[in-house]
Coordinates of C-alpha atoms in Angstrom, one line a residue:
Chain A
A1127 CA -18.6 6.0 15.3
A1128 CA -19.0 2.6 13.6
E1129 CA -15.3 2.5 12.8
K1130 CA -14.2 2.9 16.5
S1131 CA -13.6 0.0 18.8
D1132 CA -16.6 -0.8 21.0
A1133 CA -14.3 -2.3 23.6
G1134 CA -13.8 0.6 25.9
V1135 CA -13.2 0.7 29.6
G1136 CA -15.0 -2.1 31.4
V1137 CA -16.1 -3.8 28.2
P1138 CA -14.3 -7.1 27.4
I1139 CA -12.6 -7.4 24.0
S1140 CA -14.8 -9.6 21.9
N1141 CA -13.6 -9.3 18.3
I1142 CA -10.0 -9.9 17.3
L1143 CA -8.5 -9.5 13.9
I1144 CA -5.2 -11.3 13.2
I1145 CA -3.4 -10.3 10.1
I1146 CA -0.7 -12.6 8.8
A1147 CA 1.2 -12.3 5.5
M1148 CA 2.2 -15.8 4.8
Q1149 CA 0.2 -19.0 4.6
T1150 CA 2.9 -21.0 6.3
E1151 CA 2.6 -18.6 9.3
A1152 CA -1.2 -18.6 9.3
L1153 CA -2.2 -22.3 9.0
P1154 CA -1.0 -23.6 12.4
L1155 CA -3.1 -20.9 14.0
V1156 CA -6.1 -21.8 11.9
T1157 CA -5.7 -25.3 13.2
K1158 CA -5.1 -24.4 16.8
F1159 CA -8.1 -22.1 17.0
R1160 CA -10.3 -24.4 14.8
L1161 CA -11.0 -21.5 12.4
S1162 CA -13.0 -22.0 9.2
E1163 CA -12.2 -20.6 5.8
D1164 CA -15.0 -18.7 4.1
T1165 CA -16.5 -20.8 1.4
T1166 CA -19.7 -19.4 0.1
E1167 CA -19.5 -15.8 1.3
S1168 CA -16.5 -13.6 1.9
P1169 CA -16.4 -10.2 3.6
F1170 CA -14.2 -9.1 0.7
P1171 CA -15.2 -8.1 -2.9
K1172 CA -14.8 -10.4 -5.8
G1173 CA -11.3 -10.2 -7.4
V1174 CA -9.1 -10.0 -4.3
P1175 CA -7.1 -13.1 -3.2
W1176 CA -7.6 -12.3 0.5
I1177 CA -8.7 -15.2 2.7
R1178 CA -10.6 -14.8 5.9
Y1179 CA -10.6 -17.7 8.5
H1180 CA -13.0 -17.2 11.4
G1181 CA -14.4 -18.9 14.5
I1182 CA -15.1 -18.6 18.2
Y1183 CA -12.4 -19.3 20.8
K1184 CA -13.4 -19.0 24.4
N1185 CA -15.1 -15.6 24.6
L1186 CA -13.5 -14.2 21.5
E1187 CA -14.6 -14.0 17.9
I1188 CA -11.4 -14.5 16.0
N1189 CA -10.9 -13.4 12.3
L1190 CA -7.6 -14.3 10.8
V1191 CA -6.9 -12.7 7.5
W1192 CA -4.2 -13.7 5.1
P1193 CA -3.8 -11.7 1.9
G1194 CA -3.7 -14.9 -0.1
K1195 CA -1.7 -16.0 -3.2
D1196 CA -1.0 -13.5 -5.9
A1197 CA -3.2 -14.4 -8.9
V1198 CA -0.4 -13.8 -11.4
F1199 CA 2.6 -15.2 -9.6
G1200 CA 1.1 -17.7 -7.1
V1201 CA 3.2 -16.6 -4.2
D1202 CA 2.0 -15.1 -0.9
S1203 CA 0.9 -11.4 -1.3
V1204 CA 3.6 -10.1 1.0
G1205 CA 4.5 -6.4 1.5
T1206 CA 2.9 -3.1 2.4
I1207 CA 0.3 -2.7 -0.3
S1208 CA -1.5 -6.0 0.3
A1209 CA -1.1 -5.5 4.1
S1210 CA -2.6 -2.0 4.0
L1211 CA -5.5 -3.2 1.7
V1212 CA -6.5 -6.1 3.8
T1213 CA -6.2 -4.1 7.0
Y1214 CA -8.5 -1.4 5.5
A1215 CA -11.0 -3.9 4.1
S1216 CA -11.0 -6.0 7.3
I1217 CA -11.6 -3.0 9.5
Q1218 CA -14.5 -1.9 7.3
A1219 CA -16.1 -5.4 7.2
L1220 CA -15.3 -6.9 10.6
K1221 CA -15.1 -3.9 13.0
P1222 CA -12.4 -5.5 15.2
D1223 CA -11.7 -4.3 18.8
L1224 CA -8.0 -5.1 18.4
I1225 CA -5.7 -6.1 15.6
I1226 CA -2.7 -8.5 16.0
N1227 CA -0.2 -8.4 13.2
A1228 CA 1.9 -11.5 13.5
G1229 CA 4.7 -12.7 11.3
T1230 CA 8.3 -13.3 10.8
A1231 CA 11.0 -10.7 10.8
G1232 CA 14.7 -10.1 10.4
G1233 CA 16.6 -9.3 13.6
F1234 CA 19.8 -7.3 14.4
K1235 CA 22.2 -9.3 16.5
A1236 CA 23.9 -5.9 17.4
K1237 CA 20.6 -5.1 19.1
G1238 CA 20.4 -8.5 20.8
A1239 CA 18.1 -10.4 18.5
C1240 CA 18.6 -14.2 18.0
I1241 CA 16.9 -16.6 15.6
G1242 CA 13.7 -17.8 17.1
D1243 CA 13.2 -14.8 19.4
V1244 CA 9.6 -13.5 19.5
Y1245 CA 9.2 -9.7 19.9
F1246 CA 6.5 -7.4 20.9
V1247 CA 6.9 -4.0 19.2
S1248 CA 6.9 -0.6 20.9
D1249 CA 6.9 1.5 17.7
V1250 CA 6.9 1.1 14.0
S1251 CA 8.5 3.1 11.1
F1252 CA 9.2 2.8 7.4
H1253 CA 12.8 2.5 6.1
D1254 CA 12.3 2.7 2.4
R1255 CA 10.2 5.8 2.0
R1256 CA 12.9 8.5 1.6
I1257 CA 11.4 11.9 0.7
P1258 CA 14.1 14.5 1.4
I1259 CA 11.7 17.5 1.6
P1260 CA 10.9 19.0 5.0
V1261 CA 7.9 17.3 6.8
F1262 CA 7.5 14.9 3.8
D1263 CA 10.6 13.2 5.2
L1264 CA 8.8 12.6 8.5
Y1265 CA 5.7 11.5 6.7
G1266 CA 7.8 8.9 4.8
I1267 CA 9.3 7.5 7.9
G1268 CA 5.9 7.5 9.5
T1269 CA 6.9 6.5 13.1
R1270 CA 3.9 5.4 15.2
Q1271 CA 3.7 4.0 18.7
T1272 CA 1.8 0.8 19.0
F1273 CA -1.0 0.2 21.5
S1274 CA 0.5 0.0 24.9
T1275 CA 0.1 -3.4 26.6
P1276 CA 2.3 -3.4 29.7
N1277 CA 0.6 -6.3 31.4
L1278 CA 0.7 -8.5 28.4
V1279 CA 4.4 -7.8 27.9
K1280 CA 5.2 -8.5 31.5
E1281 CA 3.1 -11.7 31.6
L1282 CA 4.5 -13.3 28.4
N1283 CA 8.1 -12.2 29.1
L1284 CA 8.8 -11.7 25.4
K1285 CA 11.4 -9.3 24.1
F1286 CA 10.4 -5.8 23.3
G1287 CA 11.8 -3.6 20.5
K1288 CA 11.2 -1.2 17.6
L1289 CA 10.2 -2.5 14.2
S1290 CA 11.1 -1.0 10.8
T1291 CA 9.1 -1.9 7.7
G1292 CA 10.1 -2.0 4.0
D1293 CA 9.0 -3.8 0.8
S1294 CA 12.3 -5.6 0.3
L1295 CA 13.5 -8.8 2.0
D1296 CA 17.1 -7.8 1.6
M1297 CA 18.6 -4.6 2.9
S1298 CA 20.4 -1.9 0.9
P1299 CA 22.9 0.4 2.6
Q1300 CA 20.2 3.2 2.4
D1301 CA 17.8 0.8 4.1
E1302 CA 20.3 0.0 6.8
A1303 CA 21.0 3.6 7.5
S1304 CA 17.3 4.3 7.8
I1305 CA 16.7 1.3 10.0
L1306 CA 19.5 2.4 12.4
A1307 CA 18.1 5.9 12.4
N1308 CA 14.7 4.4 13.3
G1309 CA 16.3 2.6 16.3
A1310 CA 14.9 -0.7 15.1
T1311 CA 15.8 -4.2 16.5
I1312 CA 13.7 -6.0 13.9
K1313 CA 12.6 -5.4 10.3
D1314 CA 9.6 -6.8 8.4
M1315 CA 7.6 -6.1 5.2
E1316 CA 4.1 -5.2 6.6
G1317 CA 4.0 -3.8 10.1
A1318 CA 4.1 -0.1 9.6
A1319 CA 1.5 -0.4 6.8
V1320 CA -0.9 -2.2 9.1
A1321 CA -0.3 0.4 11.8
Y1322 CA -0.9 3.3 9.4
V1323 CA -4.3 2.0 8.3
A1324 CA -5.4 1.0 11.8
D1325 CA -4.4 4.4 13.0
L1326 CA -6.7 6.1 10.5
F1327 CA -9.6 4.3 12.2
S1328 CA -8.3 4.4 15.8
V1329 CA -8.2 0.7 16.0
P1330 CA -5.5 -0.5 18.5
V1331 CA -2.8 -2.8 17.0
I1332 CA -0.2 -5.0 18.6
F1333 CA 2.6 -6.8 16.8
V1334 CA 4.1 -10.2 17.5
K1335 CA 7.2 -10.8 15.3
A1336 CA 9.5 -13.8 15.3
V1337 CA 13.1 -13.6 14.1
T1338 CA 13.8 -15.9 11.1
D1339 CA 17.1 -14.4 10.1
I1340 CA 19.9 -12.2 11.4
V1341 CA 20.2 -9.2 9.1
D1342 CA 23.6 -8.1 10.3
G1343 CA 25.0 -11.6 10.2
E1344 CA 27.0 -13.7 7.7
K1345 CA 24.3 -15.6 5.9
P1346 CA 22.2 -14.3 3.0
T1347 CA 18.8 -13.3 4.3
A1348 CA 16.7 -15.2 1.7
E1349 CA 18.5 -18.5 2.5
E1350 CA 18.4 -18.1 6.2
F1351 CA 14.7 -17.0 6.1
L1352 CA 13.7 -20.1 4.1
Q1353 CA 15.8 -22.4 6.4
N1354 CA 14.2 -21.1 9.6
L1355 CA 10.6 -20.2 8.4
V1356 CA 8.8 -23.4 9.6
A1357 CA 10.6 -23.8 12.9
V1358 CA 10.4 -20.1 13.8
T1359 CA 6.7 -20.1 12.8
A1360 CA 6.1 -22.7 15.6
A1361 CA 7.5 -20.2 18.2
L1362 CA 5.5 -17.4 16.6
D1363 CA 2.2 -19.3 16.7
Q1364 CA 2.9 -20.4 20.3
A1365 CA 3.3 -16.7 21.3
V1366 CA 0.2 -15.6 19.4
S1367 CA -1.8 -18.4 21.2
Q1368 CA -0.5 -17.1 24.6
V1369 CA -1.5 -13.6 23.6
I1370 CA -5.0 -14.7 22.7
D1371 CA -5.4 -16.6 25.9
F1372 CA -4.2 -13.6 27.9
I1373 CA -6.6 -11.3 26.0
N1374 CA -9.6 -13.5 26.6
G1375 CA -12.0 -12.0 29.1
K1376 CA -10.0 -8.7 29.4
C1377 CA -10.7 -5.1 28.4
L1378 CA -8.3 -3.1 26.3
S1379 CA -7.4 -1.2 29.4
D1380 CA -6.3 -4.4 31.1
L1381 CA -3.7 -5.2 28.5
Chain B
A646 CA -19.8 -8.7 -12.1
A647 CA -20.4 -5.4 -10.4
E648 CA -16.7 -4.7 -10.2
K649 CA -16.2 -5.0 -13.9
S650 CA -16.4 -2.1 -16.3
D651 CA -19.8 -1.7 -17.9
A652 CA -18.2 0.1 -20.9
G653 CA -17.7 -2.8 -23.3
V654 CA -17.6 -2.9 -27.1
G655 CA -20.1 -0.4 -28.5
V656 CA -20.9 1.3 -25.1
P657 CA -19.4 4.7 -24.6
I658 CA -17.3 5.3 -21.5
S659 CA -19.4 7.2 -19.0
N660 CA -17.6 7.2 -15.7
I661 CA -13.9 8.2 -15.3
L662 CA -11.8 8.1 -12.2
I663 CA -8.8 10.4 -12.0
I664 CA -6.3 9.6 -9.2
I665 CA -3.8 12.3 -8.4
A666 CA -1.5 12.2 -5.4
M667 CA -0.8 15.9 -4.9
Q668 CA -3.2 18.8 -4.3
T669 CA -1.0 21.1 -6.5
E670 CA -1.5 18.7 -9.4
A671 CA -5.2 18.2 -8.8
L672 CA -6.6 21.7 -8.2
P673 CA -6.2 23.1 -11.8
L674 CA -8.2 20.1 -13.1
V675 CA -10.9 20.6 -10.4
T676 CA -11.3 24.2 -11.7
K677 CA -11.1 23.2 -15.4
F678 CA -13.8 20.6 -15.2
R679 CA -15.8 22.5 -12.6
L680 CA -15.7 19.6 -10.1
S681 CA -17.3 19.9 -6.7
E682 CA -15.7 18.7 -3.5
D683 CA -17.8 16.4 -1.4
T684 CA -19.1 18.3 1.6
T685 CA -21.9 16.5 3.5
E686 CA -21.5 13.0 2.1
S687 CA -18.3 11.2 1.0
P688 CA -18.0 7.8 -0.7
F689 CA -15.2 7.0 1.8
P690 CA -15.5 6.0 5.4
K691 CA -14.9 8.4 8.4
G692 CA -11.3 8.6 9.3
V693 CA -9.6 8.7 5.9
P694 CA -8.2 12.0 4.5
W695 CA -9.2 11.2 0.9
I696 CA -11.0 13.9 -1.0
R697 CA -13.4 13.2 -3.9
Y698 CA -14.2 15.9 -6.4
H699 CA -16.9 15.2 -8.9
G700 CA -19.0 16.6 -11.7
I701 CA -20.3 16.1 -15.2
Y702 CA -18.2 17.2 -18.2
K703 CA -19.7 16.7 -21.7
N704 CA -20.9 13.1 -21.6
L705 CA -18.7 12.0 -18.8
E706 CA -19.1 11.6 -15.1
I707 CA -15.8 12.6 -13.7
N708 CA -14.5 11.6 -10.2
L709 CA -11.2 13.0 -9.2
V710 CA -9.7 11.5 -6.1
W711 CA -6.8 13.0 -4.2
P712 CA -5.6 11.1 -1.1
G713 CA -5.6 14.3 0.9
K714 CA -3.3 15.7 3.6
D715 CA -1.9 13.3 6.1
A716 CA -3.7 13.9 9.5
V717 CA -0.4 13.7 11.5
F718 CA 2.0 15.6 9.2
G719 CA -0.2 17.8 7.1
V720 CA 1.5 16.9 3.8
D721 CA 0.0 15.2 0.7
S722 CA -0.5 11.5 1.3
V723 CA 1.9 10.4 -1.5
G724 CA 3.3 7.0 -2.1
T725 CA 2.0 3.5 -2.8
I726 CA 0.0 2.8 0.3
S727 CA -2.3 5.7 0.0
A728 CA -2.5 5.2 -3.8
S729 CA -3.5 1.6 -3.4
L730 CA -6.1 2.4 -0.7
V731 CA -7.8 5.2 -2.6
T732 CA -7.8 3.1 -5.8
Y733 CA -9.4 0.2 -3.9
A734 CA -12.0 2.3 -2.2
S735 CA -12.8 4.4 -5.3
I736 CA -13.3 1.3 -7.4
Q737 CA -15.7 -0.2 -4.8
A738 CA -17.6 3.0 -4.3
L739 CA -17.6 4.6 -7.8
K740 CA -17.4 1.7 -10.3
P741 CA -15.3 3.6 -12.9
D742 CA -15.1 2.5 -16.5
L743 CA -11.6 3.8 -16.8
I744 CA -9.0 5.1 -14.4
I745 CA -6.5 7.8 -15.2
N746 CA -3.5 8.1 -12.9
A747 CA -2.0 11.5 -13.5
G748 CA 1.0 13.1 -11.8
T749 CA 4.5 14.2 -11.9
A750 CA 7.6 12.0 -12.3
G751 CA 11.3 11.9 -12.6
G752 CA 12.7 11.3 -16.0
F753 CA 16.0 9.8 -17.4
K754 CA 17.7 12.0 -19.9
A755 CA 19.6 8.9 -21.0
K756 CA 16.3 7.7 -22.2
G757 CA 15.3 11.0 -23.9
A758 CA 13.2 12.6 -21.1
C759 CA 13.3 16.4 -20.7
I760 CA 11.7 18.6 -18.0
G761 CA 8.1 19.3 -19.0
D762 CA 7.7 16.2 -21.2
V763 CA 4.3 14.5 -20.7
Y764 CA 4.4 10.7 -21.0
F765 CA 1.9 7.9 -21.7
V766 CA 3.0 4.7 -20.1
S767 CA 3.2 1.3 -21.7
D768 CA 4.0 -0.7 -18.6
V769 CA 4.6 -0.3 -14.9
S770 CA 6.9 -2.0 -12.4
F771 CA 8.2 -1.5 -8.9
H772 CA 11.8 -0.8 -8.2
D773 CA 12.0 -1.0 -4.4
R774 CA 10.5 -4.4 -3.7
R775 CA 13.5 -6.7 -3.8
I776 CA 12.6 -10.2 -2.7
P777 CA 15.5 -12.5 -3.8
I778 CA 13.6 -15.7 -3.7
P779 CA 12.5 -17.3 -7.0
V780 CA 9.0 -16.1 -8.2
F781 CA 8.7 -13.8 -5.2
D782 CA 11.3 -11.7 -7.1
L783 CA 8.9 -11.3 -10.0
Y784 CA 6.0 -10.6 -7.7
G785 CA 8.0 -7.8 -6.1
I786 CA 8.8 -6.2 -9.5
G787 CA 5.2 -6.7 -10.5
T788 CA 5.4 -5.6 -14.1
R789 CA 2.0 -4.9 -15.6
Q790 CA 1.1 -3.7 -19.1
T791 CA -1.2 -0.7 -19.0
F792 CA -4.5 -0.6 -21.0
S793 CA -3.6 -0.2 -24.7
T794 CA -4.8 3.1 -26.2
P795 CA -3.1 3.3 -29.6
N796 CA -5.5 5.9 -31.0
L797 CA -5.1 8.2 -28.0
V798 CA -1.3 8.0 -28.1
K799 CA -1.3 8.8 -31.8
E800 CA -3.8 11.7 -31.5
L801 CA -2.1 13.4 -28.6
N802 CA 1.4 12.9 -29.9
L803 CA 2.8 12.5 -26.4
K804 CA 5.9 10.5 -25.5
F805 CA 5.5 6.9 -24.6
G806 CA 7.6 4.9 -22.1
K807 CA 7.9 2.5 -19.2
L808 CA 7.2 3.7 -15.7
S809 CA 8.9 2.4 -12.5
T810 CA 7.4 3.1 -9.1
G811 CA 8.9 3.3 -5.6
D812 CA 8.2 5.0 -2.3
S813 CA 11.2 7.2 -2.3
L814 CA 11.6 10.6 -4.1
D815 CA 15.4 10.0 -4.3
M816 CA 17.1 7.1 -5.9
S817 CA 19.5 4.7 -4.2
P818 CA 22.0 2.7 -6.3
Q819 CA 19.8 -0.4 -5.8
D820 CA 16.8 1.6 -7.0
E821 CA 18.7 2.8 -10.1
A822 CA 19.8 -0.8 -11.0
S823 CA 16.2 -2.0 -10.7
I824 CA 14.8 0.9 -12.7
L825 CA 17.3 0.2 -15.5
A826 CA 16.4 -3.5 -15.3
N827 CA 12.7 -2.5 -15.6
G828 CA 13.6 -0.5 -18.8
A829 CA 11.9 2.6 -17.4
T830 CA 12.1 6.1 -18.8
I831 CA 10.3 7.7 -15.9
K832 CA 9.9 7.0 -12.1
D833 CA 7.1 7.9 -9.8
M834 CA 5.7 7.0 -6.4
E835 CA 2.2 5.7 -7.1
G836 CA 1.7 4.3 -10.6
A837 CA 2.4 0.5 -10.1
A838 CA 0.3 0.5 -7.0
V839 CA -2.7 2.0 -8.8
A840 CA -2.1 -0.6 -11.6
Y841 CA -1.9 -3.5 -9.1
V842 CA -5.3 -2.7 -7.5
A843 CA -7.0 -1.8 -10.8
D844 CA -5.9 -5.1 -12.2
L845 CA -7.5 -7.0 -9.3
F846 CA -10.8 -5.7 -10.5
S847 CA -10.1 -5.7 -14.2
V848 CA -10.5 -1.9 -14.5
P849 CA -8.4 -0.4 -17.3
V850 CA -5.9 2.2 -16.2
I851 CA -3.9 4.7 -18.2
F852 CA -1.1 6.9 -16.9
V853 CA -0.3 10.5 -17.8
K854 CA 3.0 11.5 -16.2
A855 CA 4.8 14.8 -16.5
V856 CA 8.6 15.1 -15.9
T857 CA 9.5 17.6 -13.1
D858 CA 13.1 16.5 -12.6
I859 CA 15.9 14.7 -14.4
V860 CA 17.0 11.7 -12.3
D861 CA 20.3 11.1 -14.0
G862 CA 21.2 14.8 -14.1
E863 CA 23.2 17.2 -11.9
K864 CA 20.6 18.8 -9.7
P865 CA 19.3 17.2 -6.5
T866 CA 15.9 15.7 -7.2
A867 CA 14.0 17.3 -4.3
E868 CA 15.2 20.8 -5.3
E869 CA 14.5 20.4 -9.0
F870 CA 11.1 18.8 -8.2
L871 CA 10.0 21.7 -6.1
Q872 CA 11.3 24.3 -8.6
N873 CA 9.4 22.8 -11.5
L874 CA 6.2 21.4 -9.8
V875 CA 3.9 24.3 -10.7
A876 CA 5.0 24.9 -14.2
V877 CA 5.1 21.2 -15.1
T878 CA 1.7 20.7 -13.5
A879 CA 0.3 23.1 -16.2
A880 CA 1.6 20.8 -18.9
L881 CA 0.3 17.8 -17.1
D882 CA -3.2 19.2 -16.7
Q883 CA -3.4 20.3 -20.3
A884 CA -2.5 16.8 -21.3
V885 CA -5.2 15.3 -19.0
S886 CA -7.7 17.7 -20.4
Q887 CA -6.9 16.6 -23.9
V888 CA -7.2 13.0 -22.8
I889 CA -10.7 13.6 -21.4
D890 CA -11.8 15.4 -24.5
F891 CA -10.6 12.5 -26.6
I892 CA -12.3 9.9 -24.4
N893 CA -15.6 11.8 -24.4
G894 CA -18.2 9.9 -26.5
K895 CA -15.8 7.0 -27.3
C896 CA -15.8 3.3 -26.2
L897 CA -12.9 1.6 -24.5
S898 CA -12.2 -0.2 -27.8
D899 CA -11.9 3.2 -29.6
L900 CA -9.0 4.3 -27.5

């Protein structure tokens, strides 16, 4: 089917989609891979703020999609709704072989996370979709395993943990209980939404998430997040670059 | 632009999109308006569980879209992610003049809501997207006014209030504080997501929401919701039918 990845056994990956929620996280990669912003024609319909950067790097066609600035408020369109919409529209328009969702995250020191750590993700869940009706509860949590990349994990020597996603930057006691139940080491605001949509179309997704703030620490999340965003983004973008270099020339089954 | 409604001043509304999250809520309207389910061809890509019912009723082309059953868990695909995706895909494929988001909701007795009440909605907000950074906080809440329909509200004599949306059926203390701050009389799991996407494309949306459970009452929400779902759906669907009959032959500016 047209929606399925063409990169099967023995066929090298040729088309990568990188989804990044914040401009600050995206721009260093745009520079590094010499990607161009769409000017005259966009793969997306008129009205949406989504920005696609694209280019060729080694043997890979790279599309980097950032959901753009909200037209009303002028801030990055963070969160699960924009993430799911851009994932959907990008899969339809760009037919990626593999999706990389990169971004910053909060980490739990009780689980070993430190500021600046970069994580690969083994599975994703939601922590703010509580529906206490049998089966609906599991749908709300929506745990999904990510695409398995044992060679990539070994080669890059990054940390490896579970990710929990919700639409708040802070963490309520109910969120915390759900995150613990999900067994997560890191929390973000997009990952599980990207995974949900990619899963509809059987497109493999991997996650690269860098820790900007310690969720179970002393400092308020928002303050710590803003303090560390730029420095941690450098670590994030270095890891994404290493991932891309590793992927180049390989098949999905080699990852 | 192709995405904009063609129903301007003096042009009758001809193409209505009804978005309903649950099959139980949708099927009586499918019967009432004699809508047909897509069989061989769908306006949506392969992989999604979304179901479109369509037909002609009086002078209106009606498309009713239900996000369908989750492929993994088999339950209705409720919540903001599916609602935003089906709204996006339906606007692209069906170019509606007007969207009606109909469904059940929780109501606050302190604000005058009773089981079985049907509400029109004046504005929508989110209550579970807390981002305590200036301007991001307002983006998270995302308050939007709905399309103004003073004649429709007057004619149908329904209640009128603010709606707050979140991905949980229950309500945490943080949710409750946000809902109160939003001034909401009713809470649901889709409305503000539908409004967000419709607003990207300047498609007018109205909301018809029927109260299945009292959020600030004694009974657990899930139990009360399930007890009242079928009976309240009858009131909901009657109200939607009255809305459709009122809209028939009118222009957007007549509503």
